[in-house]
Every structure is written in C-alpha cells, then in structure tokens.
C-alpha cells in the first residue's frame, strides 16, 4: 500500500515519468512547467490538503489559468488551513 505522503509523491513521479507524454500531456506545457509542478508538490507535500494525482492536475489547471500567479492560487486553494 501507499500510505505516507512521501510514498504518494514517489508514485506520482513514477506515473509522470512512465506515462506516454507525461502526466500533463494534454496541457501543452513548455519551459519545464511539468517538472516545476512536480517539484512544487514535492516541496510542499506536507502542506497540501491531499497528495494525489488529482491534486497534480488541479495545480496544472492553475498554471494554465494564471501562469504568473499560480503559486498564490495554489496556496489559497490547495493548502491546508493554518
């Protein structure tokens, strides 16, 4: 089973690496945006409401919506309350 947040992040990285075109193939990302999202999740996995493939896609949606402000949006919509 995959119980810890670290294990979930490792699985997310594996799925991204092994899937044809990556986890975000439908997003047409440029400039290593996919790796930026994975790295952002890795650095903040303990603060996220959930660590899941779904959360990866939510953050990817935020990047598409607002390339210059997605991190602030992620903080307000994807992070646990303080």
mmCIF file with all atom_site columns, C-alpha atoms in Angstrom:
data_model
loop_
_atom_site.group_PDB
_atom_site.id
_atom_site.type_symbol
_atom_site.label_atom_id
_atom_site.label_alt_id
_atom_site.label_comp_id
_atom_site.label_asym_id
_atom_site.label_entity_id
_atom_site.label_seq_id
_atom_site.pdbx_PDB_ins_code
_atom_site.Cartn_x
_atom_site.Cartn_y
_atom_site.Cartn_z
_atom_site.occupancy
_atom_site.B_iso_or_equiv
_atom_site.pdbx_formal_charge
_atom_site.auth_seq_id
_atom_site.auth_comp_id
_atom_site.auth_asym_id
_atom_site.auth_atom_id
_atom_site.pdbx_PDB_model_num
ATOM 1  C CA . UNK A 1 1  ? 0.000  0.000  0.000   1.00 0.00 ? 1  UNK A CA 1
ATOM 2  C CA . UNK A 1 2  ? 0.962  3.610  -0.413  1.00 0.00 ? 2  UNK A CA 1
ATOM 3  C CA . UNK A 1 3  ? 0.340  5.238  2.941   1.00 0.00 ? 3  UNK A CA 1
ATOM 4  C CA . UNK A 1 4  ? 2.824  8.027  3.540   1.00 0.00 ? 4  UNK A CA 1
ATOM 5  C CA . UNK A 1 5  ? 2.834  11.337 1.711   1.00 0.00 ? 5  UNK A CA 1
ATOM 6  C CA . UNK A 1 6  ? 6.392  10.595 0.594   1.00 0.00 ? 6  UNK A CA 1
ATOM 7  C CA . UNK A 1 7  ? 5.288  7.288  -0.953  1.00 0.00 ? 7  UNK A CA 1
ATOM 8  C CA . UNK A 1 8  ? 2.424  9.060  -2.715  1.00 0.00 ? 8  UNK A CA 1
ATOM 9  C CA . UNK A 1 9  ? 4.827  11.644 -4.141  1.00 0.00 ? 9  UNK A CA 1
ATOM 10 C CA . UNK A 1 10 ? 7.175  8.911  -5.355  1.00 0.00 ? 10 UNK A CA 1
ATOM 11 C CA . UNK A 1 11 ? 4.228  7.217  -7.073  1.00 0.00 ? 11 UNK A CA 1
ATOM 12 C CA . UNK A 1 12 ? 3.163  10.493 -8.688  1.00 0.00 ? 12 UNK A CA 1
ATOM 13 C CA . UNK A 1 13 ? 6.696  10.983 -10.020 1.00 0.00 ? 13 UNK A CA 1
ATOM 14 C CA . UNK A 1 14 ? 6.687  7.413  -11.329 1.00 0.00 ? 14 UNK A CA 1
ATOM 15 C CA . UNK A 1 15 ? 3.335  7.827  -13.086 1.00 0.00 ? 15 UNK A CA 1
ATOM 16 C CA . UNK A 1 16 ? 4.511  11.091 -14.634 1.00 0.00 ? 16 UNK A CA 1
ATOM 17 C CA . UNK A 1 17 ? 7.771  9.524  -15.807 1.00 0.00 ? 17 UNK A CA 1
ATOM 18 C CA . UNK A 1 18 ? 6.201  6.337  -17.161 1.00 0.00 ? 18 UNK A CA 1
ATOM 19 C CA . UNK A 1 19 ? 3.038  7.665  -18.798 1.00 0.00 ? 19 UNK A CA 1
ATOM 20 C CA . UNK A 1 20 ? 3.143  8.359  -22.508 1.00 0.00 ? 20 UNK A CA 1
ATOM 21 C CA . UNK A 1 21 ? 3.701  12.093 -22.800 1.00 0.00 ? 21 UNK A CA 1
ATOM 22 C CA . UNK A 1 22 ? 3.768  12.580 -19.049 1.00 0.00 ? 22 UNK A CA 1
ATOM 23 C CA . UNK A 1 23 ? 1.036  13.289 -16.585 1.00 0.00 ? 23 UNK A CA 1
ATOM 24 C CA . UNK A 1 24 ? 0.296  16.647 -18.206 1.00 0.00 ? 24 UNK A CA 1
ATOM 25 C CA . UNK A 1 25 ? 0.372  15.642 -21.882 1.00 0.00 ? 25 UNK A CA 1
ATOM 26 C CA . UNK A 1 26 ? -2.934 17.393 -22.612 1.00 0.00 ? 26 UNK A CA 1
ATOM 27 C CA . UNK A 1 27 ? -1.725 20.692 -21.144 1.00 0.00 ? 27 UNK A CA 1
ATOM 28 C CA . UNK A 1 28 ? 0.871  21.537 -23.835 1.00 0.00 ? 28 UNK A CA 1
ATOM 29 C CA . UNK A 1 29 ? 3.296  22.861 -21.242 1.00 0.00 ? 29 UNK A CA 1
ATOM 30 C CA . UNK A 1 30 ? 6.560  24.463 -22.274 1.00 0.00 ? 30 UNK A CA 1
ATOM 31 C CA . UNK A 1 31 ? 9.678  25.507 -20.338 1.00 0.00 ? 31 UNK A CA 1
ATOM 32 C CA . UNK A 1 32 ? 9.677  22.567 -17.901 1.00 0.00 ? 32 UNK A CA 1
ATOM 33 C CA . UNK A 1 33 ? 6.361  23.591 -16.323 1.00 0.00 ? 33 UNK A CA 1
ATOM 34 C CA . UNK A 1 34 ? 5.523  19.932 -15.640 1.00 0.00 ? 34 UNK A CA 1
ATOM 35 C CA . UNK A 1 35 ? 8.698  19.454 -13.608 1.00 0.00 ? 35 UNK A CA 1
ATOM 36 C CA . UNK A 1 36 ? 8.016  22.728 -11.813 1.00 0.00 ? 36 UNK A CA 1
ATOM 37 C CA . UNK A 1 37 ? 4.615  21.425 -10.700 1.00 0.00 ? 37 UNK A CA 1
ATOM 38 C CA . UNK A 1 38 ? 6.040  18.092 -9.512  1.00 0.00 ? 38 UNK A CA 1
ATOM 39 C CA . UNK A 1 39 ? 8.839  19.898 -7.661  1.00 0.00 ? 39 UNK A CA 1
ATOM 40 C CA . UNK A 1 40 ? 6.357  22.332 -6.112  1.00 0.00 ? 40 UNK A CA 1
ATOM 41 C CA . UNK A 1 41 ? 4.272  19.421 -4.843  1.00 0.00 ? 41 UNK A CA 1
ATOM 42 C CA . UNK A 1 42 ? 7.364  17.663 -3.504  1.00 0.00 ? 42 UNK A CA 1
ATOM 43 C CA . UNK A 1 43 ? 8.492  20.768 -1.607  1.00 0.00 ? 43 UNK A CA 1
ATOM 44 C CA . UNK A 1 44 ? 5.002  21.424 -0.208  1.00 0.00 ? 44 UNK A CA 1
ATOM 45 C CA . UNK A 1 45 ? 3.564  17.916 0.141   1.00 0.00 ? 45 UNK A CA 1
ATOM 46 C CA . UNK A 1 46 ? 3.123  18.244 3.896   1.00 0.00 ? 46 UNK A CA 1
ATOM 47 C CA . UNK A 1 47 ? 1.082  21.445 3.426   1.00 0.00 ? 47 UNK A CA 1
ATOM 48 C CA . UNK A 1 48 ? -1.228 20.193 0.658   1.00 0.00 ? 48 UNK A CA 1
ATOM 49 C CA . UNK A 1 49 ? -4.808 19.195 1.520   1.00 0.00 ? 49 UNK A CA 1
ATOM 50 C CA . UNK A 1 50 ? -4.126 15.899 -0.239  1.00 0.00 ? 50 UNK A CA 1
ATOM 51 C CA . UNK A 1 51 ? -1.248 14.340 -2.115  1.00 0.00 ? 51 UNK A CA 1
ATOM 52 C CA . UNK A 1 52 ? -2.735 12.746 -5.199  1.00 0.00 ? 52 UNK A CA 1
ATOM 53 C CA . UNK A 1 53 ? -2.709 12.648 -8.968  1.00 0.00 ? 53 UNK A CA 1
ATOM 54 C CA . UNK A 1 54 ? -5.871 14.721 -8.817  1.00 0.00 ? 54 UNK A CA 1
ATOM 55 C CA . UNK A 1 55 ? -4.013 17.436 -6.898  1.00 0.00 ? 55 UNK A CA 1
ATOM 56 C CA . UNK A 1 56 ? -1.305 17.444 -9.586  1.00 0.00 ? 56 UNK A CA 1
ATOM 57 C CA . UNK A 1 57 ? -3.942 18.135 -12.189 1.00 0.00 ? 57 UNK A CA 1
ATOM 58 C CA . UNK A 1 58 ? -5.570 20.825 -10.047 1.00 0.00 ? 58 UNK A CA 1
ATOM 59 C CA . UNK A 1 59 ? -2.243 22.624 -9.792  1.00 0.00 ? 59 UNK A CA 1
ATOM 60 C CA . UNK A 1 60 ? -1.655 22.147 -13.528 1.00 0.00 ? 60 UNK A CA 1
ATOM 61 C CA . UNK A 1 61 ? -5.033 23.806 -14.145 1.00 0.00 ? 61 UNK A CA 1
ATOM 62 C CA . UNK A 1 62 ? -3.918 26.748 -12.002 1.00 0.00 ? 62 UNK A CA 1
ATOM 63 C CA . UNK A 1 63 ? -0.730 27.069 -14.048 1.00 0.00 ? 63 UNK A CA 1
ATOM 64 C CA . UNK A 1 64 ? -2.799 27.195 -17.246 1.00 0.00 ? 64 UNK A CA 1
ATOM 65 C CA . UNK A 1 65 ? -5.264 29.710 -15.770 1.00 0.00 ? 65 UNK A CA 1
ATOM 66 C CA . UNK A 1 66 ? -2.614 32.053 -14.393 1.00 0.00 ? 66 UNK A CA 1
ATOM 67 C CA . UNK A 1 67 ? 0.999  31.307 -15.365 1.00 0.00 ? 67 UNK A CA 1
ATOM 68 C CA . UNK A 1 68 ? 2.329  34.232 -13.329 1.00 0.00 ? 68 UNK A CA 1
ATOM 69 C CA . UNK A 1 69 ? 0.166  33.820 -10.210 1.00 0.00 ? 69 UNK A CA 1
ATOM 70 C CA . UNK A 1 70 ? -0.477 30.079 -9.924  1.00 0.00 ? 70 UNK A CA 1
ATOM 71 C CA . UNK A 1 71 ? 1.560  29.638 -6.738  1.00 0.00 ? 71 UNK A CA 1
ATOM 72 C CA . UNK A 1 72 ? -0.581 32.164 -4.849  1.00 0.00 ? 72 UNK A CA 1
ATOM 73 C CA . UNK A 1 73 ? -3.700 30.448 -6.174  1.00 0.00 ? 73 UNK A CA 1
ATOM 74 C CA . UNK A 1 74 ? -2.317 27.083 -5.062  1.00 0.00 ? 74 UNK A CA 1
ATOM 75 C CA . UNK A 1 75 ? -1.666 28.426 -1.578  1.00 0.00 ? 75 UNK A CA 1
ATOM 76 C CA . UNK A 1 76 ? -5.237 29.666 -1.249  1.00 0.00 ? 76 UNK A CA 1
ATOM 77 C CA . UNK A 1 77 ? -6.983 26.692 -2.861  1.00 0.00 ? 77 UNK A CA 1
ATOM 78 C CA . UNK A 1 78 ? -4.787 23.608 -2.366  1.00 0.00 ? 78 UNK A CA 1
ATOM 79 C CA . UNK A 1 79 ? -3.100 24.107 1.008   1.00 0.00 ? 79 UNK A CA 1
ATOM 80 C CA . UNK A 1 80 ? -4.362 23.147 4.427   1.00 0.00 ? 80 UNK A CA 1
ATOM 81 C CA . UNK A 1 81 ? -5.756 25.945 6.553   1.00 0.00 ? 81 UNK A CA 1
ATOM 82 C CA . UNK A 1 82 ? -3.296 27.429 9.017   1.00 0.00 ? 82 UNK A CA 1
#
